[in-house]
PDB file of C-alpha atoms in Angstrom:
ATOM      1  CA  UNK L   1      56.449  40.906  75.866  1.00 42.00           C
ATOM      2  CA  UNK L   2      58.741  42.922  78.152  1.00 47.00           C
ATOM      3  CA  UNK L   3      57.380  44.921  80.801  1.00 51.00           C
ATOM      4  CA  UNK L   4      58.668  48.223  81.705  1.00 59.00           C
ATOM      5  CA  UNK L   5      59.404  47.420  85.782  1.00 69.00           C
ATOM      6  CA  UNK L   6      61.448  44.884  87.825  1.00 81.00           C
ATOM      7  CA  UNK L   7      59.385  41.946  89.074  1.00 87.00           C
ATOM      8  CA  UNK L   8      59.916  40.927  92.710  1.00 92.00           C
ATOM      9  CA  UNK L   9      60.616  37.266  93.234  1.00 94.00           C
ATOM     10  CA  UNK L  10      57.914  34.613  92.395  1.00 96.00           C
ATOM     11  CA  UNK L  11      56.190  32.592  95.184  1.00 97.00           C
ATOM     12  CA  UNK L  12      52.910  30.669  95.990  1.00 97.00           C
ATOM     13  CA  UNK L  13      49.429  32.287  94.813  1.00 95.00           C
ATOM     14  CA  UNK L  14      48.303  31.831  98.530  1.00 95.00           C
ATOM     15  CA  UNK L  15      51.642  32.926  99.933  1.00 96.00           C
ATOM     16  CA  UNK L  16      50.607  36.837  98.014  1.00 96.00           C
ATOM     17  CA  UNK L  17      47.770  37.073  98.832  1.00 96.00           C
ATOM     18  CA  UNK L  18      48.461  36.100 102.574  1.00 95.00           C
ATOM     19  CA  UNK L  19      51.240  38.931 101.884  1.00 96.00           C
ATOM     20  CA  UNK L  20      48.920  41.400 100.339  1.00 96.00           C
ATOM     21  CA  UNK L  21      46.732  40.909 103.565  1.00 95.00           C
ATOM     22  CA  UNK L  22      43.581  38.628 102.246  1.00 95.00           C
ATOM     23  CA  UNK L  23      42.930  36.437 105.370  1.00 91.00           C
ATOM     24  CA  UNK L  24      42.258  32.979 103.795  1.00 89.00           C
ATOM     25  CA  UNK L  25      42.942  29.530 103.922  1.00 88.00           C
ATOM     26  CA  UNK L  26      43.183  28.900 100.143  1.00 84.00           C
ATOM     27  CA  UNK L  27      43.881  30.803  97.311  1.00 86.00           C
ATOM     28  CA  UNK L  28      40.828  28.477  95.404  1.00 81.00           C
ATOM     29  CA  UNK L  29      38.323  31.071  93.739  1.00 77.00           C
ATOM     30  CA  UNK L  30      40.352  34.181  95.039  1.00 84.00           C
ATOM     31  CA  UNK L  31      40.926  36.729  92.519  1.00 87.00           C
ATOM     32  CA  UNK L  32      42.087  39.480  94.850  1.00 91.00           C
ATOM     33  CA  UNK L  33      40.383  40.535  98.273  1.00 94.00           C
ATOM     34  CA  UNK L  34      40.154  43.231 100.733  1.00 96.00           C
ATOM     35  CA  UNK L  35      42.566  43.689 103.524  1.00 96.00           C
ATOM     36  CA  UNK L  36      41.048  44.032 106.934  1.00 94.00           C
ATOM     37  CA  UNK L  37      42.068  47.936 106.914  1.00 95.00           C
ATOM     38  CA  UNK L  38      39.569  48.220 103.446  1.00 95.00           C
ATOM     39  CA  UNK L  39      42.847  47.618 100.871  1.00 97.00           C
ATOM     40  CA  UNK L  40      41.723  46.262  97.837  1.00 98.00           C
ATOM     41  CA  UNK L  41      43.995  43.537  96.250  1.00 97.00           C
ATOM     42  CA  UNK L  42      43.051  42.091  92.745  1.00 97.00           C
ATOM     43  CA  UNK L  43      44.829  39.659  90.530  1.00 96.00           C
ATOM     44  CA  UNK L  44      45.832  40.000  86.501  1.00 96.00           C
ATOM     45  CA  UNK L  45      47.613  37.710  84.597  1.00 94.00           C
ATOM     46  CA  UNK L  46      51.015  38.793  83.538  1.00 93.00           C
ATOM     47  CA  UNK L  47      50.011  38.452  79.890  1.00 92.00           C
ATOM     48  CA  UNK L  48      47.356  40.526  80.452  1.00 91.00           C
ATOM     49  CA  UNK L  49      48.978  43.798  80.441  1.00 89.00           C
ATOM     50  CA  UNK L  50      49.750  46.408  77.344  1.00 85.00           C
ATOM     51  CA  UNK L  51      53.383  46.707  77.079  1.00 81.00           C
ATOM     52  CA  UNK L  52      53.492  50.171  78.626  1.00 81.00           C
ATOM     53  CA  UNK L  53      52.791  48.998  82.150  1.00 82.00           C
ATOM     54  CA  UNK L  54      48.666  49.036  82.435  1.00 93.00           C
ATOM     55  CA  UNK L  55      47.655  45.767  83.450  1.00 95.00           C
ATOM     56  CA  UNK L  56      43.691  44.472  83.236  1.00 95.00           C
ATOM     57  CA  UNK L  57      41.327  43.388  85.962  1.00 96.00           C
ATOM     58  CA  UNK L  58      38.113  42.155  85.611  1.00 94.00           C
ATOM     59  CA  UNK L  59      34.869  41.772  88.241  1.00 95.00           C
ATOM     60  CA  UNK L  60      35.204  38.136  89.600  1.00 93.00           C
ATOM     61  CA  UNK L  61      32.096  35.939  88.604  1.00 92.00           C
ATOM     62  CA  UNK L  62      32.341  35.139  92.595  1.00 92.00           C
ATOM     63  CA  UNK L  63      32.785  37.082  96.008  1.00 93.00           C
ATOM     64  CA  UNK L  64      35.946  34.980  97.256  1.00 90.00           C
ATOM     65  CA  UNK L  65      37.773  37.505  99.658  1.00 92.00           C
ATOM     66  CA  UNK L  66      34.815  40.217  98.917  1.00 94.00           C
ATOM     67  CA  UNK L  67      36.084  41.517  95.846  1.00 95.00           C
ATOM     68  CA  UNK L  68      33.097  41.272  93.771  1.00 96.00           C
ATOM     69  CA  UNK L  69      31.463  43.591  96.164  1.00 96.00           C
ATOM     70  CA  UNK L  70      33.948  46.131  95.428  1.00 97.00           C
ATOM     71  CA  UNK L  71      32.946  45.958  92.041  1.00 96.00           C
ATOM     72  CA  UNK L  72      29.323  45.951  93.076  1.00 96.00           C
ATOM     73  CA  UNK L  73      29.445  49.019  95.512  1.00 97.00           C
ATOM     74  CA  UNK L  74      31.440  51.480  93.006  1.00 96.00           C
ATOM     75  CA  UNK L  75      34.589  51.158  94.426  1.00 96.00           C
ATOM     76  CA  UNK L  76      36.317  49.901  91.610  1.00 97.00           C
ATOM     77  CA  UNK L  77      36.928  53.375  89.617  1.00 97.00           C
ATOM     78  CA  UNK L  78      38.869  55.784  87.878  1.00 98.00           C
ATOM     79  CA  UNK L  79      41.365  56.648  90.845  1.00 97.00           C
ATOM     80  CA  UNK L  80      40.788  54.051  93.325  1.00 98.00           C
ATOM     81  CA  UNK L  81      44.536  53.013  94.206  1.00 97.00           C
ATOM     82  CA  UNK L  82      44.586  48.958  94.858  1.00 98.00           C
ATOM     83  CA  UNK L  83      47.123  46.360  95.225  1.00 97.00           C
ATOM     84  CA  UNK L  84      48.028  44.311  92.462  1.00 97.00           C
ATOM     85  CA  UNK L  85      49.081  40.570  92.126  1.00 97.00           C
ATOM     86  CA  UNK L  86      50.431  39.173  89.046  1.00 96.00           C
ATOM     87  CA  UNK L  87      49.917  35.501  88.165  1.00 96.00           C
ATOM     88  CA  UNK L  88      52.085  33.399  86.227  1.00 94.00           C
ATOM     89  CA  UNK L  89      49.769  30.507  84.611  1.00 93.00           C
ATOM     90  CA  UNK L  90      51.143  26.765  84.484  1.00 90.00           C
ATOM     91  CA  UNK L  91      50.975  25.623  80.712  1.00 84.00           C
ATOM     92  CA  UNK L  92      50.178  27.622  77.998  1.00 88.00           C
ATOM     93  CA  UNK L  93      46.455  28.726  77.357  1.00 83.00           C
ATOM     94  CA  UNK L  94      45.705  31.752  75.497  1.00 82.00           C
ATOM     95  CA  UNK L  95      44.391  34.878  77.748  1.00 81.00           C
ATOM     96  CA  UNK L  96      40.932  35.150  77.915  1.00 77.00           C
ATOM     97  CA  UNK L  97      40.061  31.430  76.708  1.00 74.00           C
ATOM     98  CA  UNK L  98      39.483  30.048  80.356  1.00 77.00           C
ATOM     99  CA  UNK L  99      40.831  26.858  81.747  1.00 79.00           C
ATOM    100  CA  UNK L 100      44.038  28.504  83.176  1.00 85.00           C
ATOM    101  CA  UNK L 101      46.326  27.569  86.380  1.00 87.00           C
ATOM    102  CA  UNK L 102      48.087  29.547  88.352  1.00 91.00           C
ATOM    103  CA  UNK L 103      51.530  28.414  88.457  1.00 95.00           C
ATOM    104  CA  UNK L 104      53.110  31.344  90.799  1.00 96.00           C
ATOM    105  CA  UNK L 105      52.277  34.783  92.033  1.00 97.00           C
ATOM    106  CA  UNK L 106      54.049  37.863  92.493  1.00 97.00           C
ATOM    107  CA  UNK L 107      52.840  40.809  95.329  1.00 97.00           C
ATOM    108  CA  UNK L 108      53.696  44.215  92.937  1.00 95.00           C
ATOM    109  CA  UNK L 109      55.351  46.401  95.350  1.00 93.00           C
ATOM    110  CA  UNK L 110      53.406  49.922  95.896  1.00 93.00           C
ATOM    111  CA  UNK L 111      49.828  51.002  94.714  1.00 95.00           C
ATOM    112  CA  UNK L 112      48.469  50.200  91.279  1.00 97.00           C
ATOM    113  CA  UNK L 113      45.401  52.870  90.093  1.00 97.00           C
ATOM    114  CA  UNK L 114      42.454  52.239  88.183  1.00 97.00           C
ATOM    115  CA  UNK L 115      43.031  54.307  84.990  1.00 96.00           C
ATOM    116  CA  UNK L 116      40.304  53.166  82.724  1.00 96.00           C
ATOM    117  CA  UNK L 117      36.619  51.092  83.203  1.00 96.00           C
ATOM    118  CA  UNK L 118      34.237  49.662  80.811  1.00 93.00           C
ATOM    119  CA  UNK L 119      32.195  46.774  80.460  1.00 92.00           C
ATOM    120  CA  UNK L 120      33.697  44.117  78.375  1.00 88.00           C
ATOM    121  CA  UNK L 121      30.965  42.709  76.352  1.00 89.00           C
ATOM    122  CA  UNK L 122      33.106  39.625  75.058  1.00 87.00           C
ATOM    123  CA  UNK L 123      33.231  38.167  78.833  1.00 81.00           C
ATOM    124  CA  UNK L 124      30.237  39.651  79.973  1.00 89.00           C
ATOM    125  CA  UNK L 125      31.445  41.595  83.095  1.00 90.00           C
ATOM    126  CA  UNK L 126      33.055  45.357  83.942  1.00 95.00           C
ATOM    127  CA  UNK L 127      36.832  45.740  83.169  1.00 94.00           C
ATOM    128  CA  UNK L 128      39.235  48.185  84.386  1.00 96.00           C
ATOM    129  CA  UNK L 129      42.768  48.920  83.153  1.00 96.00           C
ATOM    130  CA  UNK L 130      45.471  49.691  86.100  1.00 97.00           C
ATOM    131  CA  UNK L 131      48.675  51.228  86.185  1.00 95.00           C
ATOM    132  CA  UNK L 132      51.607  52.262  88.825  1.00 93.00           C
ATOM    133  CA  UNK L 133      50.647  55.071  90.934  1.00 88.00           C
ATOM    134  CA  UNK L 134      53.629  56.858  90.459  1.00 71.00           C
ATOM    135  CA  UNK L 135      52.988  56.436  86.241  1.00 53.00           C
TER     136      UNK L 135
END
């Protein structure tokens, strides 16, 4: 798997959330959030990419950080710009099978734009594909 851009240094997931502006005392249960100024922050697994710079994100099952609310009110639509945190897993669980544990994370530079949305029948929830805004 090759990612077509340079990754900044990885850090603890909680540190990446704080760097992105998400206020939280813990990263547990978070899949992103909303900053005080309303910027949406989402996460994706580093291997949830298509090899061309697009990453897959899902509506979270819980509302930690108010990210689920952004999906529910329709703010996660094509054209919406967000911040992206990429996650690496501890271990080698297969993407989509569950049970992954976050090893570390990286807050990606710049804005990322939602370029496609759909309902994922297999996971029973909305999904979006994002790419770097300058792409």
